[in-house]
Short mmCIF file of C-alpha atoms in Angstrom, two decimals:
data_model
loop_
_atom_site.label_atom_id
_atom_site.label_comp_id
_atom_site.label_asym_id
_atom_site.label_seq_id
_atom_site.Cartn_x
_atom_site.Cartn_y
_atom_site.Cartn_z
CA MET A 10 -0.05 -0.06 0.06
CA THR A 11 1.25 3.43 -0.95
CA VAL A 12 0.98 5.93 1.97
CA LEU A 13 1.46 9.67 1.23
CA VAL A 14 2.49 11.84 4.14
CA ALA A 15 2.49 15.67 3.48
CA SER A 16 3.46 17.95 6.36
CA ASP A 17 3.88 21.66 6.84
CA LEU A 18 7.39 22.38 8.26
CA ASP A 19 7.85 25.59 10.36
CA ARG A 20 6.05 25.31 13.65
CA THR A 21 4.85 21.81 12.71
CA LEU A 22 8.00 19.72 12.18
CA ILE A 23 10.77 22.28 12.62
CA TYR A 24 11.13 25.16 14.94
CA SER A 25 13.09 28.15 15.49
CA ALA A 26 14.79 28.81 18.95
CA ALA A 27 11.91 31.23 19.71
CA ALA A 28 9.36 28.49 19.04
CA LEU A 29 10.71 25.58 20.73
CA ALA A 30 8.46 25.97 23.83
CA LEU A 31 10.82 23.95 26.17
CA THR A 32 8.99 24.30 29.43
CA MET A 33 10.63 21.56 31.26
CA PRO A 34 13.92 22.09 33.48
CA ASP A 35 16.94 22.30 31.39
CA ALA A 36 18.40 18.89 32.51
CA ARG A 37 15.28 17.18 31.00
CA ALA A 38 15.26 19.10 27.67
CA PRO A 39 15.43 16.96 24.55
CA ARG A 40 18.49 16.75 22.57
CA LEU A 41 18.07 18.96 19.39
CA LEU A 42 19.22 18.63 15.93
CA CYS A 43 19.93 21.79 13.81
CA VAL A 44 18.13 21.19 10.35
CA GLU A 45 18.50 24.81 8.92
CA VAL A 46 21.46 27.12 8.76
CA HIS A 47 21.11 30.57 7.37
CA GLU A 48 23.92 33.21 6.88
CA ALA A 49 26.09 30.75 9.06
CA LYS A 50 23.68 30.81 11.85
CA PRO A 51 21.63 27.88 13.06
CA LEU A 52 17.87 28.63 12.43
CA SER A 53 15.57 25.68 12.90
CA TYR A 54 15.65 22.48 14.96
CA MET A 55 13.90 19.32 15.69
CA THR A 56 14.54 16.78 18.45
CA GLU A 57 16.83 13.86 17.74
CA THR A 58 13.95 11.46 18.33
CA ALA A 59 11.97 13.40 15.79
CA ALA A 60 14.81 13.08 13.45
CA ARG A 61 14.81 9.37 13.83
CA LEU A 62 11.27 9.01 13.26
CA LEU A 63 11.37 10.99 10.05
CA THR A 64 14.19 8.79 8.73
CA GLU A 65 12.09 5.77 9.39
CA LEU A 66 8.98 7.29 7.98
CA GLY A 67 10.88 8.05 4.71
CA ASP A 68 11.58 4.27 4.44
CA THR A 69 7.68 3.57 4.95
CA ALA A 70 5.91 6.27 3.08
CA VAL A 71 6.42 8.80 0.38
CA PHE A 72 7.13 11.96 2.51
CA VAL A 73 6.30 15.26 1.07
CA PRO A 74 7.47 18.50 2.62
CA ALA A 75 4.60 21.11 2.26
CA THR A 76 5.67 24.68 3.04
CA THR A 77 4.73 28.30 2.21
CA ARG A 78 8.40 28.90 2.03
CA THR A 79 9.76 29.92 -1.25
CA ARG A 80 12.13 27.45 -3.04
CA LYS A 81 15.23 29.28 -2.08
CA GLN A 82 14.05 29.10 1.74
CA TYR A 83 13.25 25.59 1.33
CA GLU A 84 16.49 24.54 0.01
CA ARG A 85 18.06 25.82 3.14
CA ILE A 86 16.61 23.06 4.99
CA ASN A 87 18.41 19.76 5.49
CA LEU A 88 16.02 17.16 6.88
CA PRO A 89 17.23 13.69 7.96
CA GLY A 90 16.21 10.77 6.15
CA PRO A 91 16.20 9.84 2.31
CA PRO A 92 15.87 13.05 0.07
CA ALA A 93 12.17 13.85 -0.61
CA GLN A 94 11.15 12.96 -4.21
CA TYR A 95 8.50 15.54 -3.92
CA ALA A 96 8.09 18.81 -2.28
CA ILE A 97 5.32 21.50 -2.22
CA CYS A 98 6.67 25.18 -1.93
CA ALA A 99 5.14 28.55 -2.03
CA ASN A 100 2.03 27.25 -0.52
CA GLY A 101 1.32 25.05 -3.57
CA GLY A 102 2.44 27.31 -6.28
CA HIS A 103 5.50 25.22 -7.06
CA LEU A 104 5.53 21.39 -7.09
CA LEU A 105 9.13 20.13 -6.90
CA VAL A 106 10.10 16.63 -8.46
CA ASP A 107 13.54 15.76 -7.49
CA GLY A 108 14.14 19.31 -6.67
CA VAL A 109 13.01 20.83 -9.98
CA THR A 110 9.86 22.72 -10.47
CA ASP A 111 7.06 21.02 -12.42
CA ALA A 112 6.44 23.59 -15.11
CA ASP A 113 2.95 22.28 -16.11
CA TRP A 114 1.68 22.43 -12.52
CA HIS A 115 3.08 25.97 -12.05
CA ALA A 116 1.32 27.17 -15.34
CA ARG A 117 -1.89 25.64 -14.08
CA VAL A 118 -1.72 27.45 -10.83
CA GLN A 119 -1.05 30.78 -12.56
CA ALA A 120 -3.85 30.36 -14.88
CA ARG A 121 -6.23 29.83 -11.87
CA LEU A 122 -4.98 32.87 -10.09
CA ALA A 123 -5.36 35.13 -13.10
CA ASP A 124 -8.95 33.89 -13.42
CA GLU A 125 -10.18 33.77 -9.99
CA CYS A 126 -8.34 36.51 -7.86
CA ALA A 127 -7.35 40.21 -7.75
CA PRO A 128 -3.82 40.86 -9.06
CA LEU A 129 -1.08 40.58 -6.78
CA ALA A 130 0.04 44.31 -7.43
CA GLU A 131 -3.32 45.46 -6.07
CA VAL A 132 -2.80 43.42 -2.81
CA ARG A 133 0.77 44.58 -2.47
CA GLU A 134 -0.24 48.17 -2.85
CA HIS A 135 -2.89 47.91 -0.26
CA LEU A 136 -0.33 46.19 2.17
CA LEU A 137 1.96 49.05 1.68
CA ARG A 138 -0.63 51.78 2.10
CA SER A 139 -2.58 50.46 4.98
CA SER A 140 0.51 49.27 7.14
CA ASP A 141 2.64 51.37 9.55
CA PRO A 142 6.35 51.49 9.42
CA VAL A 143 6.30 51.72 13.23
CA TRP A 144 5.58 48.06 13.26
CA VAL A 145 6.46 46.74 9.89
CA ARG A 146 9.94 45.45 9.54
CA LYS A 147 9.78 44.04 6.00
CA HIS A 148 7.65 43.84 2.90
CA ARG A 149 8.12 40.83 0.83
CA VAL A 150 6.85 39.17 -2.28
CA ALA A 151 7.19 35.41 -2.70
CA GLU A 152 7.80 33.77 -5.94
CA ASP A 153 5.42 36.46 -7.66
CA LEU A 154 2.56 34.54 -6.14
CA PHE A 155 1.71 36.10 -2.81
CA ALA A 156 2.94 38.78 -0.32
CA TYR A 157 3.74 38.92 3.42
CA LEU A 158 4.88 41.34 5.99
CA VAL A 159 7.39 40.77 8.94
CA VAL A 160 6.06 42.79 11.82
CA GLU A 161 6.65 43.45 15.70
CA ARG A 162 3.73 41.51 17.13
CA GLU A 163 3.67 43.61 20.40
CA LEU A 164 3.16 46.72 18.28
CA LEU A 165 0.60 45.41 15.93
CA PRO A 166 -2.83 46.95 16.28
CA ALA A 167 -5.40 44.66 17.62
CA ASP A 168 -7.85 44.62 14.74
CA TRP A 169 -5.45 45.30 11.79
CA VAL A 170 -5.22 41.80 10.67
CA LYS A 171 -9.19 41.16 10.97
CA GLU A 172 -9.68 44.12 8.81
CA LEU A 173 -7.07 43.06 6.17
CA ALA A 174 -8.84 39.65 6.01
CA VAL A 175 -12.17 41.29 5.35
CA TRP A 176 -10.55 43.31 2.64
CA ALA A 177 -8.81 40.44 1.06
CA GLU A 178 -11.87 38.09 1.20
CA ASN A 179 -13.57 40.24 -1.22
CA ARG A 180 -10.76 39.89 -3.68
CA GLY A 181 -10.30 36.13 -3.58
CA TRP A 182 -7.35 36.33 -1.09
CA THR A 183 -6.98 34.96 2.55
CA VAL A 184 -4.79 36.18 5.38
CA SER A 185 -2.83 34.25 7.93
CA LEU A 186 -0.76 35.52 10.85
CA GLN A 187 2.09 33.17 11.77
CA GLY A 188 4.55 34.17 14.25
CA ARG A 189 6.01 37.69 13.07
CA LYS A 190 4.55 37.18 9.51
CA ILE A 191 1.46 38.17 8.15
CA TYR A 192 0.68 36.34 4.77
CA ALA A 193 -1.62 37.42 2.07
CA VAL A 194 -2.26 34.51 -0.16
CA PRO A 195 -4.81 33.88 -3.21
CA LYS A 196 -7.43 31.45 -2.14
CA PRO A 197 -6.85 28.96 -4.98
CA LEU A 198 -3.06 28.79 -4.01
CA THR A 199 -3.30 25.85 -1.60
CA LYS A 200 -1.08 22.94 -0.37
CA GLY A 201 -4.19 20.83 -0.49
CA ALA A 202 -4.52 20.99 -4.29
CA ALA A 203 -0.87 20.03 -4.69
CA VAL A 204 -1.36 17.09 -2.28
CA ARG A 205 -4.38 15.85 -4.20
CA GLU A 206 -2.19 16.02 -7.36
CA LEU A 207 0.47 13.98 -5.74
CA ALA A 208 -1.83 11.38 -4.46
CA ARG A 209 -3.06 10.77 -7.94
CA ARG A 210 0.59 10.61 -9.45
CA THR A 211 1.71 8.32 -6.67
CA GLY A 212 -1.46 6.18 -6.58
CA ALA A 213 -1.54 6.73 -2.80
CA GLU A 214 -4.21 4.70 -1.06
CA LEU A 215 -3.75 6.65 2.16
CA THR A 216 -2.90 10.36 2.62
CA LEU A 217 -1.77 11.77 6.06
CA ALA A 218 -1.08 15.33 6.77
CA ALA A 219 -0.09 17.86 9.50
CA GLY A 220 -0.10 21.53 9.95
CA ASP A 221 -0.64 24.44 12.53
CA SER A 222 -1.78 27.39 10.57
CA LEU A 223 -4.89 28.51 8.68
CA LEU A 224 -2.99 28.01 5.50
CA ASP A 225 -2.70 24.38 6.43
CA ALA A 226 -6.52 23.83 6.86
CA ASP A 227 -6.90 22.76 3.15
CA LEU A 228 -4.12 20.55 3.51
CA LEU A 229 -5.57 18.62 6.32
CA LEU A 230 -8.82 18.46 4.77
CA ALA A 231 -7.30 17.04 1.49
CA ALA A 232 -5.90 13.98 3.64
CA ASP A 233 -7.57 10.89 4.86
CA ARG A 234 -6.13 11.70 8.30
CA GLY A 235 -4.34 14.64 9.77
CA TRP A 236 -3.10 16.06 13.07
CA ARG A 237 -2.55 19.60 14.26
CA PRO A 238 -0.30 20.79 17.21
CA GLY A 239 -1.39 22.29 20.51
CA HIS A 240 -0.16 25.78 19.18
CA GLY A 241 -0.48 27.98 16.17
CA GLU A 242 -3.54 29.52 14.39
CA LEU A 243 -5.64 26.36 14.11
CA ALA A 244 -5.31 25.67 17.74
CA ASP A 245 -6.04 29.28 18.74
CA ALA A 246 -9.06 29.31 16.75
CA GLY A 247 -10.33 25.97 17.97
CA TRP A 248 -10.46 24.63 14.43
CA SER A 249 -11.36 21.01 14.14
CA ALA A 250 -12.46 18.42 11.50
CA PRO A 251 -13.62 14.80 11.92
CA GLU A 252 -10.49 13.25 10.72
CA VAL A 253 -8.12 15.71 12.23
CA GLY A 254 -6.44 14.93 15.67
CA ALA A 255 -5.96 17.94 17.96
CA LEU A 256 -2.81 17.19 19.94
CA PRO A 257 -1.93 18.74 23.17
CA GLU A 258 1.81 19.09 22.65
CA ARG A 259 3.11 22.52 21.90
CA GLY A 260 6.47 23.48 20.35
CA VAL A 261 9.18 21.09 19.24
CA LEU A 262 7.62 18.19 21.19
CA ALA A 263 4.59 18.44 19.10
CA GLY A 264 6.70 17.87 15.96
CA GLU A 265 7.95 14.77 17.61
CA ARG A 266 4.40 13.65 18.41
CA ILE A 267 3.30 14.27 14.73
CA LEU A 268 6.01 12.21 13.23
CA GLY A 269 5.28 9.40 15.81
CA GLU A 270 1.60 9.63 14.70
CA PHE A 271 2.64 9.46 11.00
CA LEU A 272 4.95 6.47 11.41
CA GLY A 273 2.38 4.63 13.34
CA ALA A 274 -0.33 5.12 10.85
CA ALA A 275 1.79 4.36 7.76
CA ARG A 276 3.13 1.14 9.40
CA THR A 277 -0.53 -0.01 10.33
CA ALA A 278 -1.50 0.66 6.80
CA ALA A 279 1.50 -1.35 5.45
CA VAL A 280 0.43 -4.40 7.45
CA ARG A 281 -3.00 -4.09 6.43
CA GLY A 282 -1.98 -3.74 2.82
CA ARG A 283 0.17 -7.11 3.18
CA GLY A 284 -2.91 -8.93 4.74
#
């Protein structure tokens, strides 16, 4: 039986130092493995136990990283285990096959965005006009597909994100606040659509998924089973779905738990497939 496992990365499987949420005494903290270095500095981590589970998962299922990161940002990550044959970047805008963009998929995505959404230039102009340099640190456009801001959360006005979401909704866009980043993303640009395409290509009989943000909801709904950690936008909103497990773990230990759930479900499916 072919099992497809598609998982968000940041704050789902890998964590910055600020997002680790290590609440136990130092002597009991898990050993960490650095999986991303940027400008000669360690940036993202997972526990050593999670690294072992991911390696075992790669030998049991088709593992697909599914990230909102650009391709360049994704390439900085060095996950343990066998190299992923497939990866989803730019929230579904790029489907990588052995590290190379599938041009046909990207063209299909671009055509949908042109037909169904307000143009990126309009959204970017609104972000520039309505945001305040007092709390915005960076304005960014990702892969000419969507835009995001890097902000100081403690200075962000309480209702600004909600007001932006209402404005974006009427133009076919969605808004997500993740850590210090506010994303404005076209609604048809989803990880879920890319996962459904990969399930078709691989002939997967079971699809598993995990994610923590509102941009991951479609990914979770595209899978047969899914999990979300005890932190993040989905947890804060109390989001749930019948086949999605809401885990209590927060921070890097949630990533470890998610990989354990993936591996257990994939192994059970393999046994049933042999039966």
